[in-house]
PDB file of C-alpha atoms and ligand atoms in Angstrom:
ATOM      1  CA  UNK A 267     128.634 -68.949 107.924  1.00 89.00           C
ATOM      2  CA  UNK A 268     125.555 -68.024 109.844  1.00 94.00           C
ATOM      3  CA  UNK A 269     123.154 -65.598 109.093  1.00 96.00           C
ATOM      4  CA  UNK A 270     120.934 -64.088 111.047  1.00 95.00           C
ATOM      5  CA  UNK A 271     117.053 -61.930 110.469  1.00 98.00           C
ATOM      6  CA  UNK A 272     117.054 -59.558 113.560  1.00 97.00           C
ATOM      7  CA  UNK A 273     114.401 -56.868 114.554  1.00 98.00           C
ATOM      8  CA  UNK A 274     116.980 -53.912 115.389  1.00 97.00           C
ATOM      9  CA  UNK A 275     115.643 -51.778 118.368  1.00 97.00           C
ATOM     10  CA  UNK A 276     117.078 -48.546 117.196  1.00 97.00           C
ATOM     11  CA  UNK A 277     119.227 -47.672 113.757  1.00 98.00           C
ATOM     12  CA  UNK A 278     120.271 -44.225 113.963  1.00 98.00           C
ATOM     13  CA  UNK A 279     122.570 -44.325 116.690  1.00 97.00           C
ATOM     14  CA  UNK A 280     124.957 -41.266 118.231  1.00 97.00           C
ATOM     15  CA  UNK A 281     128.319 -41.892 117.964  1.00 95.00           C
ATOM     16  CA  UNK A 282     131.473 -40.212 118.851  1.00 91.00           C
ATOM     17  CA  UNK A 283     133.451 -41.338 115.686  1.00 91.00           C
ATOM     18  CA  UNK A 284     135.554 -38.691 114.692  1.00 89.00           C
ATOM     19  CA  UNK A 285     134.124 -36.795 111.488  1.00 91.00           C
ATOM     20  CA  UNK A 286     130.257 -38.611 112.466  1.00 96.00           C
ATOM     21  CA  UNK A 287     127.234 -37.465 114.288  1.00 97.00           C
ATOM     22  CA  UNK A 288     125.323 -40.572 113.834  1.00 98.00           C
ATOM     23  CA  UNK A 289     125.907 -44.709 112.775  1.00 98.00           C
ATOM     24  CA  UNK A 290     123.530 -46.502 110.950  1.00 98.00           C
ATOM     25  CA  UNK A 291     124.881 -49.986 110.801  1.00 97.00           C
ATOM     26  CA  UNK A 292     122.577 -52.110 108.570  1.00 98.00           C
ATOM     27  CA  UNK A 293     124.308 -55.157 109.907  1.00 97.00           C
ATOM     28  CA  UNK A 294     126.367 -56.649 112.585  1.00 94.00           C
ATOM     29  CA  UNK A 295     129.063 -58.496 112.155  1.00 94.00           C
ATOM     30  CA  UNK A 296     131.048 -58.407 108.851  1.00 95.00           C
ATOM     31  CA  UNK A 297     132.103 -61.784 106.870  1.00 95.00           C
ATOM     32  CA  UNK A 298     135.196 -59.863 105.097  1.00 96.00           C
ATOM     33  CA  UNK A 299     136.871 -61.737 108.593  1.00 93.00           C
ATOM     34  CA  UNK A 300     140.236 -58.820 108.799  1.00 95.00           C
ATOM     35  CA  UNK A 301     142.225 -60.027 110.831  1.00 94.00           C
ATOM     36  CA  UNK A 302     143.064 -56.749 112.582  1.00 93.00           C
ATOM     37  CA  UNK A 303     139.488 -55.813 112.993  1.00 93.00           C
ATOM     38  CA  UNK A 304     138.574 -54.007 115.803  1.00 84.00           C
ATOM     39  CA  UNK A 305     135.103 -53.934 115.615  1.00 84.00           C
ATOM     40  CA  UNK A 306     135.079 -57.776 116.169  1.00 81.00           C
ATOM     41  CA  UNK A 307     135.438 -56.526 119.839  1.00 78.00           C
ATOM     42  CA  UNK A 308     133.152 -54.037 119.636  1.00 74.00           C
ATOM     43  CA  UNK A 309     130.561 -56.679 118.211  1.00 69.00           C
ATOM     44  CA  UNK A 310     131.532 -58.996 120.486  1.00 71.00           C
ATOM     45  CA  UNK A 311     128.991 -58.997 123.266  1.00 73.00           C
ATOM     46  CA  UNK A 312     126.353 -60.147 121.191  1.00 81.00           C
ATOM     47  CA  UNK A 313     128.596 -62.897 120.081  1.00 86.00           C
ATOM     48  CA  UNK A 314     130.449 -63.958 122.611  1.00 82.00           C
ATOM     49  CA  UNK A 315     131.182 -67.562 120.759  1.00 86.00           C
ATOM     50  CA  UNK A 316     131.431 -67.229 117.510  1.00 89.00           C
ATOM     51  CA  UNK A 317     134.396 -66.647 115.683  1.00 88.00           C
ATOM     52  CA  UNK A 318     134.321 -63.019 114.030  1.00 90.00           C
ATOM     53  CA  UNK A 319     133.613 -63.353 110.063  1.00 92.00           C
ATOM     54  CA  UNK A 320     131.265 -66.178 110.458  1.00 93.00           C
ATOM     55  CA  UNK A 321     128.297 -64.996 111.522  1.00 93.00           C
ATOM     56  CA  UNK A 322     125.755 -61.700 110.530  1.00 95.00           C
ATOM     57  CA  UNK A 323     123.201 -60.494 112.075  1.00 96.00           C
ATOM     58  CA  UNK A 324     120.666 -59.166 109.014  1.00 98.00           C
ATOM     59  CA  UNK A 325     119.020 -55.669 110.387  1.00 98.00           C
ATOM     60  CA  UNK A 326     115.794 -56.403 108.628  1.00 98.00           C
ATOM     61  CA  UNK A 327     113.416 -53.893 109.533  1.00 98.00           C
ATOM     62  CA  UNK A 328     116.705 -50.803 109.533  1.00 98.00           C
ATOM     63  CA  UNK A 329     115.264 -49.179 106.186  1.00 98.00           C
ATOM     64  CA  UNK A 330     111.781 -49.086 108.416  1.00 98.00           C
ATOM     65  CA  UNK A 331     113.181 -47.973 111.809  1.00 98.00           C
ATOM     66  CA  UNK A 332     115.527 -45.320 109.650  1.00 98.00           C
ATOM     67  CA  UNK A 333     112.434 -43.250 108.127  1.00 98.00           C
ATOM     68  CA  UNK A 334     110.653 -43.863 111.927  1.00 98.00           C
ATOM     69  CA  UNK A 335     113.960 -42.601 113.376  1.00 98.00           C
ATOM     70  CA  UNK A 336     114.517 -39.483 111.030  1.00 98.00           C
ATOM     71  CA  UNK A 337     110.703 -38.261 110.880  1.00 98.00           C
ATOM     72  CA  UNK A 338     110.909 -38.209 114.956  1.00 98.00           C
ATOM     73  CA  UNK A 339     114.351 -36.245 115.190  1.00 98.00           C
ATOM     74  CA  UNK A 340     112.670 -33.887 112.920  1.00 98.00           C
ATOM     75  CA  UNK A 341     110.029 -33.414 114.590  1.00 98.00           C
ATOM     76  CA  UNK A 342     112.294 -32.335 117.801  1.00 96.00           C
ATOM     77  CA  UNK A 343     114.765 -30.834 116.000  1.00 96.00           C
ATOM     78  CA  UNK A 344     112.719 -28.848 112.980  1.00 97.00           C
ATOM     79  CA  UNK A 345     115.520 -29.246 110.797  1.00 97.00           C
ATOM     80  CA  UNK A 346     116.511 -31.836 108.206  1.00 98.00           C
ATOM     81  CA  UNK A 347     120.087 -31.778 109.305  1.00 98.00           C
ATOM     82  CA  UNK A 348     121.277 -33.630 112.758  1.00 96.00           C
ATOM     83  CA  UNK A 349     124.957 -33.769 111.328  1.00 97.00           C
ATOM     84  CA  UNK A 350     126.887 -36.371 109.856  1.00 98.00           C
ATOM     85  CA  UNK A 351     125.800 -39.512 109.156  1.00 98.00           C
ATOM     86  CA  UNK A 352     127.757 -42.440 109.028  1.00 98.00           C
ATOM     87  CA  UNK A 353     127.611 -46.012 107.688  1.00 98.00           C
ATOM     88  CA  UNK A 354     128.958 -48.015 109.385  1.00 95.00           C
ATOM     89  CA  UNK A 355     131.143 -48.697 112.978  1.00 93.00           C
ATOM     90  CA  UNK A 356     130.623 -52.522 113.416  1.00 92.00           C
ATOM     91  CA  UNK A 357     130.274 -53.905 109.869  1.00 96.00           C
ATOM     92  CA  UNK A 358     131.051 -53.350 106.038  1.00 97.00           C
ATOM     93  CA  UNK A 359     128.050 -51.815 104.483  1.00 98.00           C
ATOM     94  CA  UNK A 360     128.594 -53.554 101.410  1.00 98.00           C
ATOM     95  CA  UNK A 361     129.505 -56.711 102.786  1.00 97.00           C
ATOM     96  CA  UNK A 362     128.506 -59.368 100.297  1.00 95.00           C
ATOM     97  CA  UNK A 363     125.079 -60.163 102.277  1.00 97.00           C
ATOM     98  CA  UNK A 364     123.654 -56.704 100.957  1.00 98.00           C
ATOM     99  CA  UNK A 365     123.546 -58.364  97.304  1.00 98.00           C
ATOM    100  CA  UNK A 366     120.228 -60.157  99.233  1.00 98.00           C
ATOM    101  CA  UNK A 367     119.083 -57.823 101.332  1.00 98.00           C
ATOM    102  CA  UNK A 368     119.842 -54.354 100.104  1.00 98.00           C
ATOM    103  CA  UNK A 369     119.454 -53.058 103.240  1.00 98.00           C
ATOM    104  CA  UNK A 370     122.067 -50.183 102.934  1.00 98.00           C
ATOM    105  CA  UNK A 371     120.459 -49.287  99.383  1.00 98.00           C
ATOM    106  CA  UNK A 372     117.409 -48.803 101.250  1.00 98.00           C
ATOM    107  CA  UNK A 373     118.938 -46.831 104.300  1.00 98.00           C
ATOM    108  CA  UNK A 374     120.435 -44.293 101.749  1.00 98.00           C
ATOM    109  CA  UNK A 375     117.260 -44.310  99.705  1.00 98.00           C
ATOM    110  CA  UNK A 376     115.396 -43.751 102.979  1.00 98.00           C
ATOM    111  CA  UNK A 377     117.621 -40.793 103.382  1.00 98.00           C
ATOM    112  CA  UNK A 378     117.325 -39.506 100.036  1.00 98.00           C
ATOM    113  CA  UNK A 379     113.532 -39.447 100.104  1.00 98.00           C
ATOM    114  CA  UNK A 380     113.520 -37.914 103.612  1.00 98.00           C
ATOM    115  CA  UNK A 381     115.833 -35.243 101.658  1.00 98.00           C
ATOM    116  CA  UNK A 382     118.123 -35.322 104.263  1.00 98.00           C
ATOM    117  CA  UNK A 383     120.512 -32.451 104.383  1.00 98.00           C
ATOM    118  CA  UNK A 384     123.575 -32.997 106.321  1.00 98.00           C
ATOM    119  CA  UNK A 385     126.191 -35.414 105.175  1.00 98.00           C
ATOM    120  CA  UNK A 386     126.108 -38.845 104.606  1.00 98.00           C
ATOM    121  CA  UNK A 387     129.474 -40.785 104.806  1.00 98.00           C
ATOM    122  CA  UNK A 388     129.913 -44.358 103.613  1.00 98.00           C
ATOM    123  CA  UNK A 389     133.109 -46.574 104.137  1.00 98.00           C
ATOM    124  CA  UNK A 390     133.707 -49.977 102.486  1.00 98.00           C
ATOM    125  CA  UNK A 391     135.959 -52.289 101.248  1.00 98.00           C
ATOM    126  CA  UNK A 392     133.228 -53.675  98.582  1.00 98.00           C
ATOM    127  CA  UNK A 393     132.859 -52.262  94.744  1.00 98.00           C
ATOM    128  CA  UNK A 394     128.901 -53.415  95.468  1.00 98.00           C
ATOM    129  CA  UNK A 395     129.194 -49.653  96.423  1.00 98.00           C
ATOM    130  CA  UNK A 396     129.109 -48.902  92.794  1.00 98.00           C
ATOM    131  CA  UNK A 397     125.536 -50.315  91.861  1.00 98.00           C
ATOM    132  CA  UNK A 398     124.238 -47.746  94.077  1.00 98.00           C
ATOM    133  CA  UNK A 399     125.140 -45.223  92.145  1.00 98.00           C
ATOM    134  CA  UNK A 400     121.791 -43.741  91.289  1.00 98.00           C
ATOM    135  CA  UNK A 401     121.022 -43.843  94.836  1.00 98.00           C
ATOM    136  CA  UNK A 402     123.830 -41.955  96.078  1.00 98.00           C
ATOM    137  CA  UNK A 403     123.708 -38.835  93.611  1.00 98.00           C
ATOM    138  CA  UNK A 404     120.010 -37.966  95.081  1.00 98.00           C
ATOM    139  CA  UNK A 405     121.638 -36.837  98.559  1.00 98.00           C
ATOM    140  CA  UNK A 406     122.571 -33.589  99.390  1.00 98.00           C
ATOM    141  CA  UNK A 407     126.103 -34.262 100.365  1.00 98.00           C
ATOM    142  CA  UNK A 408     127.662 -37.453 100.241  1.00 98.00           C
ATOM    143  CA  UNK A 409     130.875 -38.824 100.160  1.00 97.00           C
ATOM    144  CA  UNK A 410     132.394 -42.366  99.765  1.00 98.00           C
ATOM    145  CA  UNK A 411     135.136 -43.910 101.233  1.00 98.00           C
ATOM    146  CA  UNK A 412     137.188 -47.024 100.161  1.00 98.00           C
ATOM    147  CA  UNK A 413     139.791 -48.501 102.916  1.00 97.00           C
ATOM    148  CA  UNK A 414     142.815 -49.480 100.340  1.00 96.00           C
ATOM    149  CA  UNK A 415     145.644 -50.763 103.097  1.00 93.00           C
ATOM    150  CA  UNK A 416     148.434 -51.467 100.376  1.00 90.00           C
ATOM    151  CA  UNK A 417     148.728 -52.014  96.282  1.00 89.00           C
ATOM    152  CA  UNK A 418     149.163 -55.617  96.882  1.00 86.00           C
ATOM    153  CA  UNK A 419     145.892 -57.764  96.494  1.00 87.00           C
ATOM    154  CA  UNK A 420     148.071 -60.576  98.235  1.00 86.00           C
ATOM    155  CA  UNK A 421     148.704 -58.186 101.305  1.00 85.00           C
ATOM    156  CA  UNK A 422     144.538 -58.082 101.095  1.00 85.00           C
ATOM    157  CA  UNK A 423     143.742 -61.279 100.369  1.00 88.00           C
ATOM    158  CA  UNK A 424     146.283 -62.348 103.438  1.00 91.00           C
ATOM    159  CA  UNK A 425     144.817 -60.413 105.991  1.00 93.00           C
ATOM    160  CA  UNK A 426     141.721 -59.131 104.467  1.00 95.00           C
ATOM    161  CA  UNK A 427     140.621 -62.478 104.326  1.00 92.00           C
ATOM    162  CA  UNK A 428     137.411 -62.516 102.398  1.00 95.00           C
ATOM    163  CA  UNK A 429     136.922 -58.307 101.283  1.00 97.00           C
ATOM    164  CA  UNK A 430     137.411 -57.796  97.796  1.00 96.00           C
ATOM    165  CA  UNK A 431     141.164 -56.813  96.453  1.00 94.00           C
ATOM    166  CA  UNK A 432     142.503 -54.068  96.414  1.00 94.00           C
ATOM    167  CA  UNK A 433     142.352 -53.820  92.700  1.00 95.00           C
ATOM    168  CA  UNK A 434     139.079 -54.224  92.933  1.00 97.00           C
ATOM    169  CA  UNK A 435     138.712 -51.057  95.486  1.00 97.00           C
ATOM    170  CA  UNK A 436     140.787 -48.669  93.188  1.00 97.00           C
ATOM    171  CA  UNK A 437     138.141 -49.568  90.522  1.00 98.00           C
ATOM    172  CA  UNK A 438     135.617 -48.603  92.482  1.00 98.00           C
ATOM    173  CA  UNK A 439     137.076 -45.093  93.862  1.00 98.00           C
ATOM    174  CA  UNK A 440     137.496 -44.353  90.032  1.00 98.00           C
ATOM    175  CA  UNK A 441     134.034 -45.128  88.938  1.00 98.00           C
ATOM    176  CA  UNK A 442     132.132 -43.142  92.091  1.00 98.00           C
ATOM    177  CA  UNK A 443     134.950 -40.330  90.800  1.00 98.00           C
ATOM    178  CA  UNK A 444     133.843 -40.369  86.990  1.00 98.00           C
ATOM    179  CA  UNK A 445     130.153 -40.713  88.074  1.00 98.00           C
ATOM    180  CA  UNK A 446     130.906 -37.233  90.442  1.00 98.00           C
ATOM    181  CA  UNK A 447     130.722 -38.869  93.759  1.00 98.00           C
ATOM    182  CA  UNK A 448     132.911 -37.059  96.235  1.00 98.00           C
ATOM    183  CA  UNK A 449     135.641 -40.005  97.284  1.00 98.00           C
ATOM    184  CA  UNK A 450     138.148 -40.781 100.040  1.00 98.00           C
ATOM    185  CA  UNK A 451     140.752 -43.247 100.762  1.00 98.00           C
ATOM    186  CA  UNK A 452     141.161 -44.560 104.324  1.00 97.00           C
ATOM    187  CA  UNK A 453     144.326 -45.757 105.013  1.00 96.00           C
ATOM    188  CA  UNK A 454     143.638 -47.841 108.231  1.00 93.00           C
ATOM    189  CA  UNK A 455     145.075 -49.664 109.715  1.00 93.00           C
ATOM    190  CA  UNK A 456     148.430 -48.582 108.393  1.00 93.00           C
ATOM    191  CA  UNK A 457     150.444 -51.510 108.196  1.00 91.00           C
ATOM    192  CA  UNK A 458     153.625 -52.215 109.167  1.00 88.00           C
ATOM    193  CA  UNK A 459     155.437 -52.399 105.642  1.00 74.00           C
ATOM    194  CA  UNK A 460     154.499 -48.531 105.110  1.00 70.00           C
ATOM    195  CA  UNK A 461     157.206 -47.374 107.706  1.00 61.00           C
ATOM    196  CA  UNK A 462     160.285 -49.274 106.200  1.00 63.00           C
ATOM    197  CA  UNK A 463     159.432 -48.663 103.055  1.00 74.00           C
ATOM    198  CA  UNK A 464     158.456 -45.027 101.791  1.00 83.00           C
ATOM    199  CA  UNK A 465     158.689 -45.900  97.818  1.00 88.00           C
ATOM    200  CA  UNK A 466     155.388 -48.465  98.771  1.00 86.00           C
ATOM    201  CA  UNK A 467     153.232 -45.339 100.665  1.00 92.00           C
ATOM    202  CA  UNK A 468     154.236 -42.489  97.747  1.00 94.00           C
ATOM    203  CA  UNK A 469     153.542 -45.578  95.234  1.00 93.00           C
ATOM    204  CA  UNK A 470     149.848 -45.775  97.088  1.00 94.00           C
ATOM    205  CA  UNK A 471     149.152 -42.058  97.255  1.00 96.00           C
ATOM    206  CA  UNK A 472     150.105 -41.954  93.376  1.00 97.00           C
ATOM    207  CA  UNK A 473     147.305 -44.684  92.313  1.00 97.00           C
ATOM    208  CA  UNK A 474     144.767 -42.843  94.951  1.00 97.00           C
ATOM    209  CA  UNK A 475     145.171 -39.531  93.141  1.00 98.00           C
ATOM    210  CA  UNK A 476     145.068 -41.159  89.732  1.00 98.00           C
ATOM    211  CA  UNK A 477     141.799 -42.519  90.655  1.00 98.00           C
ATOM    212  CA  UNK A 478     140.723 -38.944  91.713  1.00 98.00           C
ATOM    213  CA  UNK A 479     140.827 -39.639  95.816  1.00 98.00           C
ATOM    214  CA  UNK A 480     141.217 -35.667  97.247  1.00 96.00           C
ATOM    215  CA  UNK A 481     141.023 -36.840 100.263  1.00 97.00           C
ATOM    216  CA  UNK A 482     143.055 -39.082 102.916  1.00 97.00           C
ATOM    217  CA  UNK A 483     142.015 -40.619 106.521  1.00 97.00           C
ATOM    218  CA  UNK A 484     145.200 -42.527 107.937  1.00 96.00           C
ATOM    219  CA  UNK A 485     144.609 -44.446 111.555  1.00 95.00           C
ATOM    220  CA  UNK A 486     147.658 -45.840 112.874  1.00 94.00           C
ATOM    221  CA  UNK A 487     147.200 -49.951 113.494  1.00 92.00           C
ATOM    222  CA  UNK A 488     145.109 -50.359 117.058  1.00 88.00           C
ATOM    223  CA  UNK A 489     145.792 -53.804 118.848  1.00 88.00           C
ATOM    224  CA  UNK A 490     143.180 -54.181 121.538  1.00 86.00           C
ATOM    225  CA  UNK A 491     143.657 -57.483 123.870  1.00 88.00           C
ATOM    226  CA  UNK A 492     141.525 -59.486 122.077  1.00 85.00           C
ATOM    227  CA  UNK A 493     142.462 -58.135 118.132  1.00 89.00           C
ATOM    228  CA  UNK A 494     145.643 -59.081 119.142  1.00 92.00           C
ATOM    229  CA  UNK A 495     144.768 -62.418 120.488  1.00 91.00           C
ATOM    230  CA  UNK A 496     143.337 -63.312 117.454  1.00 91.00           C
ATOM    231  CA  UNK A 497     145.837 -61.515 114.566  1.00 94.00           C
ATOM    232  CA  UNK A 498     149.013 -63.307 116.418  1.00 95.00           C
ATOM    233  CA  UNK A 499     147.657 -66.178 116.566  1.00 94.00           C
ATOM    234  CA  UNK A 500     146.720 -66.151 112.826  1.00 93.00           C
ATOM    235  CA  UNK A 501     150.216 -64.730 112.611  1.00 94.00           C
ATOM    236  CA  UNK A 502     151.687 -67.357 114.489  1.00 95.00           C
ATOM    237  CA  UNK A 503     150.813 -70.411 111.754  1.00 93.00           C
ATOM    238  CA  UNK A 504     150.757 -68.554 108.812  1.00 92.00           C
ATOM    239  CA  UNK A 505     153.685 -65.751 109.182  1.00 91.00           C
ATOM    240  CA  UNK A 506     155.327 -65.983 112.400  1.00 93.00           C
ATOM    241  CA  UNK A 507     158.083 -63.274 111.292  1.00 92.00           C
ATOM    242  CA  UNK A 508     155.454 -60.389 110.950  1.00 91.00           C
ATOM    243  CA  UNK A 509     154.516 -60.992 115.031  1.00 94.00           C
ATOM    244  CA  UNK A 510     157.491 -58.660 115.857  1.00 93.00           C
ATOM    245  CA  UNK A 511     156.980 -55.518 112.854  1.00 91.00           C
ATOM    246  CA  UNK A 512     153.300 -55.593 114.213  1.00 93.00           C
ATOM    247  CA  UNK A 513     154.221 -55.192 117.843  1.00 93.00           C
ATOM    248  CA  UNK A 514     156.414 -52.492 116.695  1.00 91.00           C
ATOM    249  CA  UNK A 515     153.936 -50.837 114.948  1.00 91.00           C
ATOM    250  CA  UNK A 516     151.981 -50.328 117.813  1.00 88.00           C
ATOM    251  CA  UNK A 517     154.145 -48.027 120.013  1.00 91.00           C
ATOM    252  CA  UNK A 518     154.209 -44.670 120.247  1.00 92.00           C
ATOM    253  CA  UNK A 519     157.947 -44.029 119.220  1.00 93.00           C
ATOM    254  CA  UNK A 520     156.804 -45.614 116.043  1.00 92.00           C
ATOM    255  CA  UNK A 521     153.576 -44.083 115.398  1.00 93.00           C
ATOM    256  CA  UNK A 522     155.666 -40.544 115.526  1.00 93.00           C
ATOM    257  CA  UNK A 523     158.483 -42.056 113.273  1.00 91.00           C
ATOM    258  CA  UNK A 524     155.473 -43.036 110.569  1.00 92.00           C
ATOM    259  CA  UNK A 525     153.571 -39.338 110.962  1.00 93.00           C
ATOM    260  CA  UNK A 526     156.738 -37.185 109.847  1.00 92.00           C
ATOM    261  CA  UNK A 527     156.859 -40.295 107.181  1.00 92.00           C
ATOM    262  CA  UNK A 528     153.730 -39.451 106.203  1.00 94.00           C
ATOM    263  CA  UNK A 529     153.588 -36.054 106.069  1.00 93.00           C
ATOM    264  CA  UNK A 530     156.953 -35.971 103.821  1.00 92.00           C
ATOM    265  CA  UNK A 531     154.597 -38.336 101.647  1.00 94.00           C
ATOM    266  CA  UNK A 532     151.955 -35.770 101.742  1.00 95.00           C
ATOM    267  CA  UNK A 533     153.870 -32.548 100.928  1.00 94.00           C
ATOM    268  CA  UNK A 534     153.506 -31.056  97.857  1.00 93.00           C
ATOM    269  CA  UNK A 535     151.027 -33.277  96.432  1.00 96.00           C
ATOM    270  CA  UNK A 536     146.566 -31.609  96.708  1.00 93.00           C
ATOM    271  CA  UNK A 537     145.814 -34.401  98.673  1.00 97.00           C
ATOM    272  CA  UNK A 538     143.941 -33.167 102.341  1.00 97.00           C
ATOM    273  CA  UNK A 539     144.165 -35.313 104.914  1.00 97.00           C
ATOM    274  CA  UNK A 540     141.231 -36.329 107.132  1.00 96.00           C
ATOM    275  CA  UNK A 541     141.057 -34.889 110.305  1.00 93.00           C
ATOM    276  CA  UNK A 542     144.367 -33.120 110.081  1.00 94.00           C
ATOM    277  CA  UNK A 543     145.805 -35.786 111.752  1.00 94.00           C
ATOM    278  CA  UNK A 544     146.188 -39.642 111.688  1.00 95.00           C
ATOM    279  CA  UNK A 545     143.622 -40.895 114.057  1.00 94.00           C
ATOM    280  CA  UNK A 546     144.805 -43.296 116.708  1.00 91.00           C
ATOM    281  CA  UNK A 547     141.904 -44.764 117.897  1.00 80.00           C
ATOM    282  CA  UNK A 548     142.641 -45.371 121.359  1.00 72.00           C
ATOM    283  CA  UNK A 549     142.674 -41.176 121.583  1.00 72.00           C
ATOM    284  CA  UNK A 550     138.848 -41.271 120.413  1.00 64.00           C
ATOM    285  CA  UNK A 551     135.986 -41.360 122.492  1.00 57.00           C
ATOM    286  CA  UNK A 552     134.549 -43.944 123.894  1.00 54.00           C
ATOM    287  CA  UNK A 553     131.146 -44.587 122.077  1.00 45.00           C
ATOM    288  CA  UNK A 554     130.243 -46.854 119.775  1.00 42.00           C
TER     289      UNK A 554
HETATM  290  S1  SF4 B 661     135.685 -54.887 106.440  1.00 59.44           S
HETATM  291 FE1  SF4 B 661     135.825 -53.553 108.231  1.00 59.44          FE
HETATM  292  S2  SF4 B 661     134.230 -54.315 109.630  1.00 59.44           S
HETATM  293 FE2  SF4 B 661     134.592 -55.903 108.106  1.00 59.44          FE
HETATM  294  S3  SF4 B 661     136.080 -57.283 109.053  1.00 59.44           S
HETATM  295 FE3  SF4 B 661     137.198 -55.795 107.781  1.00 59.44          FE
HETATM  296  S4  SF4 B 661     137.776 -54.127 109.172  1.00 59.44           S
HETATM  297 FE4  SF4 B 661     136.138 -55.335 110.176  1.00 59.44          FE
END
């Protein structure tokens, strides 16, 4: 594992994410190693040789360049509100670095202070989310999302390698609930086990709602060259049979088969989904 202190240049950064304004990535990189991430690509450049979940590069001066950042826009835009703001694109906020260097507690603190007014979204797979609690219910409007891809810790721990269980996620989204923190549930990416088998996604949305998630985000799976590369060939030695329910999952027959699966799943229960839609990503823009 290698860790490195970088000077970022910039921290607020636009972004054509769909539901986000802005990015503030605290760190690149992310040692939670998924094996279907796609942001190792999008990381990529600045790593060219390392393997994705070894290596992070530590943002140390973000909380700095974040108040620097924010006190400028205002200044152009005479509002406190530039839109949503979201953490993060290329890394897990709460990856288990930010125990050390609490650089996402400061970004949101830096936030807070400013008295920032639009909305602040955070996505994770870590319950580290929790101890920032305090932090959290001083902004305006914030919500928090944790990516829960199945019930089965196994299923997490398999290709999930190193981000916390699920278990551990649901626990989370209940806490930020009890504590009145608006929470989500991203579904993404939607593996392949949800199509053929409708009892597992009903089972999921069941435990989501029971933990108080309102709110759903689904993205179908997304298999760039290079995420591919690397998931089949993890596939390959540990689970060779999965190769072919992947590459079945990513094909547009199948993606419509799994949205009228979904929305069956959906009906009748309060639960809103994200967007309106599930997001494929290669349909969103292409920004960082
Ligand atoms: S937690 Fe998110 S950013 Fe980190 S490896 Fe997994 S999918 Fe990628």
């Amino acid at each position: 594992m290698k860790i490195n202190l970088v000077t970022a240049k910039t921290v607020l950064i636009k972004t054509g994410l769909p539901g986000a304004d802005y990015v503030v990535n605290p760190y690149n990189g992310c040692l939670f190693g998924c094996m279907y991430c796609y942001a190792a690509q999008i990381a990529r450049w600045r790593h060219p040789h390392e393997v994705w979940g070894t290596y992070l590069d530590v943002k140390i001066n973000a909380p700095v360049l974040l108040k620097k950042e924010l006190e400028n826009l205002h200044k152009r835009l005479k509002t406190k509100n530039f839109g949503a703001v979201f953490f993060s694109s290329v890394t897990d906020p709460y990856v288990g670095m930010e125990v050390k260097y609490r650089l996402t507690r400061q970004c949101l603190s830096v936030l807070a202070d400013f008295g920032y007014a639009g909305n602040v979204s955070i996505q994770t797979k870590s319950p580290l989310v929790t101890q920032d609690i305090d932090v959290l219910q001083r902004l305006k409007d914030v919500n928090v999302g944790l990516t829960v891809t199945s019930l089965n810790d196994r299923v997490s721990r398999f290709l999930e390698v190193k981000a916390p269980p699920i278990s551990a996620r649901l626990e989370a989204l209940k806490t930020l609930h009890r504590k009145g923190i608006n929470t989500y549930a991203f579904i993404g990416p939607i593996l392949p086990h949800i199509l053929s088998n409708l009892e597992s996604l009903n089972q999921l949305l069941d435990k989501l709602e029971a933990v108080g998630v309102r709110e759903i985000w689904f993205e179908h799976l997304h298999l760039n060259p290079a995420t591919k590369a690397r998931l089949y060939r993890f596939l390959k030695h540990q689970a060779p049979e999965l190769i072919p329910e992947f590459e079945r999952s990513d094909t547009a027959v199948y993606r419509a088969q799994l949205e009228q699966v979904i929305r069956r799943a959906l009906a009748g229960r309060r639960l809103k989904m994200g967007l309106g839609k599930v997001i494929h990503h290669r349909d969103l823009p292409k920004k960082k």
